[in-house]
PDB file of C-alpha atoms in Angstrom:
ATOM      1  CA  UNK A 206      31.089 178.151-102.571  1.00 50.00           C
ATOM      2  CA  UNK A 207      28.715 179.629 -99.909  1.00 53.00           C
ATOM      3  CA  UNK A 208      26.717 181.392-102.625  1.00 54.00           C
ATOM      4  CA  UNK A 209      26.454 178.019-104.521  1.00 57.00           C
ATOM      5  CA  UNK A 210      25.404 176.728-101.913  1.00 51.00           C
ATOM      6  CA  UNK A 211      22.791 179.263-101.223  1.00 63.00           C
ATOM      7  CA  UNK A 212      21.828 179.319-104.820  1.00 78.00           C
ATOM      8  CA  UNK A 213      21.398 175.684-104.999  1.00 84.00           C
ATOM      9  CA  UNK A 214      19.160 175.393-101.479  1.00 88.00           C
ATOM     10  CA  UNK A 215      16.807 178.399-102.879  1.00 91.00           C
ATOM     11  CA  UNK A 216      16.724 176.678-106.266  1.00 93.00           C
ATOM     12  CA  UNK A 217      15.528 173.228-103.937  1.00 94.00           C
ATOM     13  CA  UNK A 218      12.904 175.239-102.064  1.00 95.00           C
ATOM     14  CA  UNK A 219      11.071 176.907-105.283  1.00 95.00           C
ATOM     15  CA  UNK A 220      10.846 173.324-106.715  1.00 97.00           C
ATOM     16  CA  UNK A 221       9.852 171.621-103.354  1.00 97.00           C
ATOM     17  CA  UNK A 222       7.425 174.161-102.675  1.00 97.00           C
ATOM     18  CA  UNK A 223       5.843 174.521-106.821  1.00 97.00           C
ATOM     19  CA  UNK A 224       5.937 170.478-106.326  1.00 98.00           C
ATOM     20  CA  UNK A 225       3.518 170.284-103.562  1.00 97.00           C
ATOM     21  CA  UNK A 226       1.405 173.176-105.239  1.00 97.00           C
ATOM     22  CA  UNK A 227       1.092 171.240-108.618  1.00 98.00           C
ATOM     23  CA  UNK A 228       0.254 168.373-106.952  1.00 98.00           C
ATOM     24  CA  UNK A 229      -2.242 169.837-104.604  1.00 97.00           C
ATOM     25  CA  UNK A 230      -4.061 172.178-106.722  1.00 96.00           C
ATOM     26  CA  UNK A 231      -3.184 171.044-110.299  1.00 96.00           C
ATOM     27  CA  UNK A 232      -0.171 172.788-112.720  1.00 96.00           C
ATOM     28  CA  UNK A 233      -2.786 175.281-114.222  1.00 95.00           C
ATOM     29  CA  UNK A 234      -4.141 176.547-111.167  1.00 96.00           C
ATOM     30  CA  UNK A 235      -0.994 177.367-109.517  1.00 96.00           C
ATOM     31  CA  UNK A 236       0.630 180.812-110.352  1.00 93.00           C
ATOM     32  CA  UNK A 237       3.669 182.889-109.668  1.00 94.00           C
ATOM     33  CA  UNK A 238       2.526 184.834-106.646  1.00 94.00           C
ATOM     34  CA  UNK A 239       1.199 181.501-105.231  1.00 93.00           C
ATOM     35  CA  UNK A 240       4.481 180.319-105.591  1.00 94.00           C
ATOM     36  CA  UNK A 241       6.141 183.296-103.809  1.00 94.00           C
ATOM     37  CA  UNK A 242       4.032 183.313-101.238  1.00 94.00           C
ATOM     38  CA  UNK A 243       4.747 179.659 -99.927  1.00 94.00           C
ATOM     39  CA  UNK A 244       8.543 180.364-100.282  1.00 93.00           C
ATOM     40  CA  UNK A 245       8.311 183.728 -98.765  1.00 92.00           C
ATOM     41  CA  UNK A 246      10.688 185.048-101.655  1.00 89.00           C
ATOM     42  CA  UNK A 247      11.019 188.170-102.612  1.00 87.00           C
ATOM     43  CA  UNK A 248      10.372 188.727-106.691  1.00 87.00           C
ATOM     44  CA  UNK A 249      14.312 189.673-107.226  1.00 87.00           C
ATOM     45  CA  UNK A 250      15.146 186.310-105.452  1.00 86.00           C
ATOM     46  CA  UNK A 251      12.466 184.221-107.290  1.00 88.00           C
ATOM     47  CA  UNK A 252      13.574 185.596-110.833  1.00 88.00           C
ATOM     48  CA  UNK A 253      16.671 185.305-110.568  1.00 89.00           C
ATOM     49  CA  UNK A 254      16.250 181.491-110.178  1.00 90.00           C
ATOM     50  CA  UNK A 255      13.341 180.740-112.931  1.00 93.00           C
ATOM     51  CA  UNK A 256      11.699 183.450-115.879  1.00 93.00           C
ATOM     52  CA  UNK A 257       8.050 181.476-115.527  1.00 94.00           C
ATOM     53  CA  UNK A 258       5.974 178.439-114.205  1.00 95.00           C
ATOM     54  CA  UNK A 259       7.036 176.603-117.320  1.00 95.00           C
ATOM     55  CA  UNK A 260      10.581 176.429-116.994  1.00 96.00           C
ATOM     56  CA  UNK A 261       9.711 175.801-112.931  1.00 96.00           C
ATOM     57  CA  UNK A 262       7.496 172.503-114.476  1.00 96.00           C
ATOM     58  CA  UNK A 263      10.153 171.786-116.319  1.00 96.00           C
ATOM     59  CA  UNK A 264      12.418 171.181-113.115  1.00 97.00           C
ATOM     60  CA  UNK A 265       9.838 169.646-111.248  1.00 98.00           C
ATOM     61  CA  UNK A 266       9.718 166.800-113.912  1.00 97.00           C
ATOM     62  CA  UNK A 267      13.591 166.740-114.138  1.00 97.00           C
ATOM     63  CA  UNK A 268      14.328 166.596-110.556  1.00 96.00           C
ATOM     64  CA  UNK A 269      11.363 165.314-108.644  1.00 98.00           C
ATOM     65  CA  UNK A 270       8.760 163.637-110.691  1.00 97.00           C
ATOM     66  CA  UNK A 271      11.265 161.351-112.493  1.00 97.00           C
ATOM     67  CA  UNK A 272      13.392 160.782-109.250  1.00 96.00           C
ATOM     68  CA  UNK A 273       9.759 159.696-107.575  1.00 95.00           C
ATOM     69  CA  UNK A 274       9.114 157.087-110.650  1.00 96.00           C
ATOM     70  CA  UNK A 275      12.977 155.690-110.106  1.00 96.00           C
ATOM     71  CA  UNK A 276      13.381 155.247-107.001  1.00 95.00           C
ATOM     72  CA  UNK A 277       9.878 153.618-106.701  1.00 93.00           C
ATOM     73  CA  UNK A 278       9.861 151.327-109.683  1.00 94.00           C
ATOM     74  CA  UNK A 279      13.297 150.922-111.436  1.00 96.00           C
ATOM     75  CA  UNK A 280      15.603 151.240-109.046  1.00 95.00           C
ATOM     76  CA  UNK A 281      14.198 148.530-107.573  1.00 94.00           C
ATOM     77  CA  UNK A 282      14.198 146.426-110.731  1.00 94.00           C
ATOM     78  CA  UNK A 283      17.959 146.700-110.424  1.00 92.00           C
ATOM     79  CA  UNK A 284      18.912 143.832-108.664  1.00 91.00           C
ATOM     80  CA  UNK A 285      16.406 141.410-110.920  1.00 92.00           C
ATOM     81  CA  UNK A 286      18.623 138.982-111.385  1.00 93.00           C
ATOM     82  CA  UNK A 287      19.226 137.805-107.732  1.00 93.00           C
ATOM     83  CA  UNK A 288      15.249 137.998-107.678  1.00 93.00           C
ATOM     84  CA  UNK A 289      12.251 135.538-108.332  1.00 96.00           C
ATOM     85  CA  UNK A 290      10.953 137.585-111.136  1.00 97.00           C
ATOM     86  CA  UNK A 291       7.124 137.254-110.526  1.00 96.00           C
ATOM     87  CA  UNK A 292       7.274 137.830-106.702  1.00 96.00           C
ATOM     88  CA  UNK A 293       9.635 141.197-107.502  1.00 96.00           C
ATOM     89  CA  UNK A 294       6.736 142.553-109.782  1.00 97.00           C
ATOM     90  CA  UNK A 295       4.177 141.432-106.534  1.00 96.00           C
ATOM     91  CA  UNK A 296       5.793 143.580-104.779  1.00 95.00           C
ATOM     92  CA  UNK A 297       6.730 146.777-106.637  1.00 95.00           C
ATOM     93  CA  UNK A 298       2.667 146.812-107.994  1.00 96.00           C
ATOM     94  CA  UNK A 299       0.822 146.150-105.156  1.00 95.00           C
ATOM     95  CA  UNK A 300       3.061 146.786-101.598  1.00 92.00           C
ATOM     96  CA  UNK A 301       3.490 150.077-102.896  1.00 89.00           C
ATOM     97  CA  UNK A 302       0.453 150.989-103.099  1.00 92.00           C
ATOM     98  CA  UNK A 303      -0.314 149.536 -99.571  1.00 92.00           C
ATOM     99  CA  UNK A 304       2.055 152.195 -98.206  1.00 92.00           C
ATOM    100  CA  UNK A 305       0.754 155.527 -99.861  1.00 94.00           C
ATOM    101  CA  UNK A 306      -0.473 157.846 -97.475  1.00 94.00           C
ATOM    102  CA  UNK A 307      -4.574 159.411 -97.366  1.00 94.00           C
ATOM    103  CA  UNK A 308      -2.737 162.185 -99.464  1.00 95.00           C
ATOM    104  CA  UNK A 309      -1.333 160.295-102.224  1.00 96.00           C
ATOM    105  CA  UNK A 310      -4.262 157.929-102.274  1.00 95.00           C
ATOM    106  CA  UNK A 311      -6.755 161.464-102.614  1.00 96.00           C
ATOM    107  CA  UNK A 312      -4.424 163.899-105.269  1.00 97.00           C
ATOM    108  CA  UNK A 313      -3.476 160.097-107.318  1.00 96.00           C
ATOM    109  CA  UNK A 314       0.345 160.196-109.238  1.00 97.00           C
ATOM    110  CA  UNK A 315       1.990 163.466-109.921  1.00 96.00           C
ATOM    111  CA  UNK A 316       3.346 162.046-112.943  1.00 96.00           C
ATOM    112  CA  UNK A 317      -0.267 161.122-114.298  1.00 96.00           C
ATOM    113  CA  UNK A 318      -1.728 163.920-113.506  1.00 96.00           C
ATOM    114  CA  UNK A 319       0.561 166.078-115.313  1.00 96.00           C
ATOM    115  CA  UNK A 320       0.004 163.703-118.324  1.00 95.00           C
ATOM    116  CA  UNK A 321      -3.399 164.648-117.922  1.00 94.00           C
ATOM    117  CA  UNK A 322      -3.405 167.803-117.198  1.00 94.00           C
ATOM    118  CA  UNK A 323      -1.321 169.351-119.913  1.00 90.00           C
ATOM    119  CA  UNK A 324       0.440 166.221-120.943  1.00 80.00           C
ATOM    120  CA  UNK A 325      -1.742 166.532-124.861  1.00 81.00           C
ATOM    121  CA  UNK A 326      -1.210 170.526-125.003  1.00 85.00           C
ATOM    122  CA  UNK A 327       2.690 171.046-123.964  1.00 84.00           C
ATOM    123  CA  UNK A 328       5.374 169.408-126.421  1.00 91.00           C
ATOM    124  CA  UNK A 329       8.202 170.073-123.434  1.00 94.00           C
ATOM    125  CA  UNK A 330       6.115 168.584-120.886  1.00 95.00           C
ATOM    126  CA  UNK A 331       5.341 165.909-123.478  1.00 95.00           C
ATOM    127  CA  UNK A 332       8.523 164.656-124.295  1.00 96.00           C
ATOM    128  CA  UNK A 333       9.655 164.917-120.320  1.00 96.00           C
ATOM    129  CA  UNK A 334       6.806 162.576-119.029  1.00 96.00           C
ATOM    130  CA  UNK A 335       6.936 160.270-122.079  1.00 96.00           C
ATOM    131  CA  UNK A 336      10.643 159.613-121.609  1.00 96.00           C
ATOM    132  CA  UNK A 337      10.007 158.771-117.880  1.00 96.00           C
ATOM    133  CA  UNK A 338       7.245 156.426-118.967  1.00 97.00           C
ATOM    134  CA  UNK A 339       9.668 154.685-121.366  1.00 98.00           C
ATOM    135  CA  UNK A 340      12.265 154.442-118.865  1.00 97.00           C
ATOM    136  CA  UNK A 341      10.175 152.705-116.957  1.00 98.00           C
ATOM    137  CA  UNK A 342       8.646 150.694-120.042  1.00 98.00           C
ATOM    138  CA  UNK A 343      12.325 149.526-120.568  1.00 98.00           C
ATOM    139  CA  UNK A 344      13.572 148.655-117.026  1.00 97.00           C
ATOM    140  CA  UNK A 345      10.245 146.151-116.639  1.00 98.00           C
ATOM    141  CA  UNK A 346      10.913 144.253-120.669  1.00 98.00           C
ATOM    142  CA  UNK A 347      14.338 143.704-119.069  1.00 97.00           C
ATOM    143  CA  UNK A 348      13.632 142.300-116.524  1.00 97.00           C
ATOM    144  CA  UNK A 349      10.383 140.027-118.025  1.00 98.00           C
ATOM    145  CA  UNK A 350      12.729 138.689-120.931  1.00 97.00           C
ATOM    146  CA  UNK A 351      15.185 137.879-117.953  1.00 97.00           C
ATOM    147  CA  UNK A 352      12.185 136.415-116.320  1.00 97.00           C
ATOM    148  CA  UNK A 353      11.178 134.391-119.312  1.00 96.00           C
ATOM    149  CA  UNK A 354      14.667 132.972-120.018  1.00 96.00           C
ATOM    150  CA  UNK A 355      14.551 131.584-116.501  1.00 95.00           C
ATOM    151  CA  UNK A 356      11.770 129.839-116.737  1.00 95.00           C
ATOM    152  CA  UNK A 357      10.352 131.875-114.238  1.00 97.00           C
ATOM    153  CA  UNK A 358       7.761 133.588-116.732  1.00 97.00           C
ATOM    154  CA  UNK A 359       5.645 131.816-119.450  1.00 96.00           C
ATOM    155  CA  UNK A 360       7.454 131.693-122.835  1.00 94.00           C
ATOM    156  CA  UNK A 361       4.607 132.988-124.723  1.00 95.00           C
ATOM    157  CA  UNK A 362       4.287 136.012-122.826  1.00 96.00           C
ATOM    158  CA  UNK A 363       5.045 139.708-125.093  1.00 97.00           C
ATOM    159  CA  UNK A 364       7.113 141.660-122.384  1.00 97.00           C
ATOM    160  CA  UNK A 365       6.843 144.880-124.078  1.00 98.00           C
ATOM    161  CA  UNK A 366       2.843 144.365-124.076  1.00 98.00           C
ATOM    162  CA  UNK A 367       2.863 143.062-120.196  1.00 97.00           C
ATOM    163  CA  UNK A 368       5.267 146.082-118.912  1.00 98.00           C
ATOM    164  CA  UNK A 369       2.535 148.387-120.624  1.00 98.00           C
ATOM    165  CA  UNK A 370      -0.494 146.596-118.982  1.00 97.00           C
ATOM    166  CA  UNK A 371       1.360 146.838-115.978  1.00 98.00           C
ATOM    167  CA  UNK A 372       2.223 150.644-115.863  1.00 98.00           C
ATOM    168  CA  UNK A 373      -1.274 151.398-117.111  1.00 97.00           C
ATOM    169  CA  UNK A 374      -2.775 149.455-114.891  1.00 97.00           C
ATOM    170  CA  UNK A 375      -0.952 151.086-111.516  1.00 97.00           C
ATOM    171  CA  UNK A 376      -1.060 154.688-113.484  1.00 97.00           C
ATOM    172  CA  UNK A 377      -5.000 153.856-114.174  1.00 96.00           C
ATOM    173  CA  UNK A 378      -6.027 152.866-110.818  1.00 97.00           C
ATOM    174  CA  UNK A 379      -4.113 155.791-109.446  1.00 96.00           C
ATOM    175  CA  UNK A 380      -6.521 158.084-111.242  1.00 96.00           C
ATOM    176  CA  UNK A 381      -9.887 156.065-110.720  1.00 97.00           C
ATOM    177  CA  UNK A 382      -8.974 156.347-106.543  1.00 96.00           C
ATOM    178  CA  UNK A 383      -9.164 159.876-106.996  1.00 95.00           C
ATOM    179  CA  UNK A 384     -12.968 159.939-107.477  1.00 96.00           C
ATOM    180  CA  UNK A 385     -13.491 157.420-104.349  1.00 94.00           C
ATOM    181  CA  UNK A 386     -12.870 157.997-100.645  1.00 89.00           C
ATOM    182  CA  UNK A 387     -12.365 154.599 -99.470  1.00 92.00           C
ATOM    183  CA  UNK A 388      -9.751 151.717-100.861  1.00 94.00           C
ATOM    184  CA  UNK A 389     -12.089 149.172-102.075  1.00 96.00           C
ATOM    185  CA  UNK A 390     -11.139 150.225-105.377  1.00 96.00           C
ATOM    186  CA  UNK A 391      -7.238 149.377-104.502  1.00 96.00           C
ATOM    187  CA  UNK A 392      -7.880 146.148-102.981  1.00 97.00           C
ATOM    188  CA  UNK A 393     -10.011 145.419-106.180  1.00 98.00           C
ATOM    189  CA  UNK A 394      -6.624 146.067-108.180  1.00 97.00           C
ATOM    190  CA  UNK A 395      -4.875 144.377-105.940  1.00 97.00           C
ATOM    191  CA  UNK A 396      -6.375 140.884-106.303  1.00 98.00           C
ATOM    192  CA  UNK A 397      -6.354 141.660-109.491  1.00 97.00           C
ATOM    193  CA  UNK A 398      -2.667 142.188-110.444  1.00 97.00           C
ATOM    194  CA  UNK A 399      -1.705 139.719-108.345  1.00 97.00           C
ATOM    195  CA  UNK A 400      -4.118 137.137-110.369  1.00 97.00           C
ATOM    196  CA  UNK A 401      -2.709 138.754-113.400  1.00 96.00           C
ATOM    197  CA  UNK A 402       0.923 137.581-112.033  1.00 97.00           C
ATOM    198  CA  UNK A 403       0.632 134.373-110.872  1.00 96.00           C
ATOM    199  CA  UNK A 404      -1.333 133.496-114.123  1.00 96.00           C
ATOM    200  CA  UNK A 405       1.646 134.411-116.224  1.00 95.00           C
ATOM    201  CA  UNK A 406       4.356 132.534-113.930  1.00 93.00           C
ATOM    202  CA  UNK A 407       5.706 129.237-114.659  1.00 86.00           C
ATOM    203  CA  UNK A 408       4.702 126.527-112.443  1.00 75.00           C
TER     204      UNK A 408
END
C-alpha cells in the first residue's frame, strides 16, 4: 500500500510539475530533462512512471486540464435547475474571469493553448481536448433548453449555437489577453457578454 502510495504521489508530481511547464513555456518547448530537473527525479524514477512527453500530455489533459474545465464551468451548471438560468451563465462567463490571477490573465487557458499549439497536428491530443470542449458544449444546451422551457430564455434562441458563441467567446478572449498587458480588453468582453445575456432573457 505504501508503494502505491508512493507511486501514485510521484506519478502527481511529474504531472503537476510538466503542467506548470506546458503552461509556462508552451508543450513543444518543454523537454524531458526540463522535466527532471523541476522534479529532481532521477531518470530510473521518471521512466518508470511515463516512456515520453506524449504520454505525460496525455495525463495532463486527463487529469488536470479537463478537471480545470469541470470544476470551473460544468460542475457548476449542475445545480441549473434551482438557478435563474441567465444570471447562472453571468456568473460562470464573466466572475470568473474577474478572479484569474496576473498569471492566468498573461499565459491565457491551458486548454486553448494546447488546441493551438498542437491541437491541428496530434490526433491523441485532438480527440482529448475536443471531447472536453463537447462536454462542456453539452452541459451549457442542457441547461439553455432548461432555460428556454422556463421561460427564462427567449424561445427562438438555438442552444447548441449560443453554448458555442459562449465557449468561443471566453476561449477567444482568453487568447487575445495574451498579447495585452492591461484588462481593458476583459472588461470590453465583459460588457459585452453580459449585453449578449440579458438580450437573450425573457422579460
Amino acid at each position: 500500500m505504501k508503494q502505491s502510495l508512493k507511486s501514485k504521489s510521484t506519478q502527481d508530481l511529474i504531472l503537476n510539475k510538466s503542467f506548470e511547464m506546458f503552461y509556462s513555456n508552451g508543450f513543444k518547448s518543454t523537454n524531458i530533462p526540463d522535466i527532471m530537473r523541476k522534479t529532481s527525479l532521477s531518470k530510473g524514477a521518471f521512466y518508470h512512471h511515463f516512456k515520453n512527453k506524449h504520454e505525460i500530455g496525455i495525463k495532463v489533459i486527463e487529469n488536470i486540464i479537463t478537471k480545470r474545465i469541470q470544476d470551473g464551468f460544468i460542475v457548476p451548471l449542475e445545480d441549473y435547475k434551482n438557478k435563474n438560468i441567465p444570471e447562472l451563465l453571468l456568473y460562470i462567463f464573466t466572475e470568473r474571469i474577474k478572479k484569474f490571477s496576473e498569471k492566468e490573465k498573461e499565459l491565457g487557458c491551458p486548454a486553448n493553448n494546447l488546441i493551438n499549439e498542437i491541437g491541428c497536428s496530434d490526433s491523441e491530443f485532438r480527440i482529448l481536448l475536443r471531447n472536453l470542449i463537447d462536454s462542456w458544449q453539452i452541459a451549457l444546451v442542457k441547461v439553455l433548453e432548461f432555460g428556454k422551457a422556463k421561460n427564462q430564455i427567449h424561445s427562438n434562441v438555438n442552444c447548441s449555437a449560443l453554448a458555442t458563441c459562449l465557449i468561443g467567446s471566453f476561449e477567444g478572449i482568453r487568447g487575445i489577453r495574451k498579447i495585452y498587458d492591461n484588462n481593458q480588453i476583459f472588461d470590453n468582453y465583459i460588457i459585452g457578454i453580459t449585453h449578449y445575456i440579458n438580450a437573450i432573457k425573457k422579460k
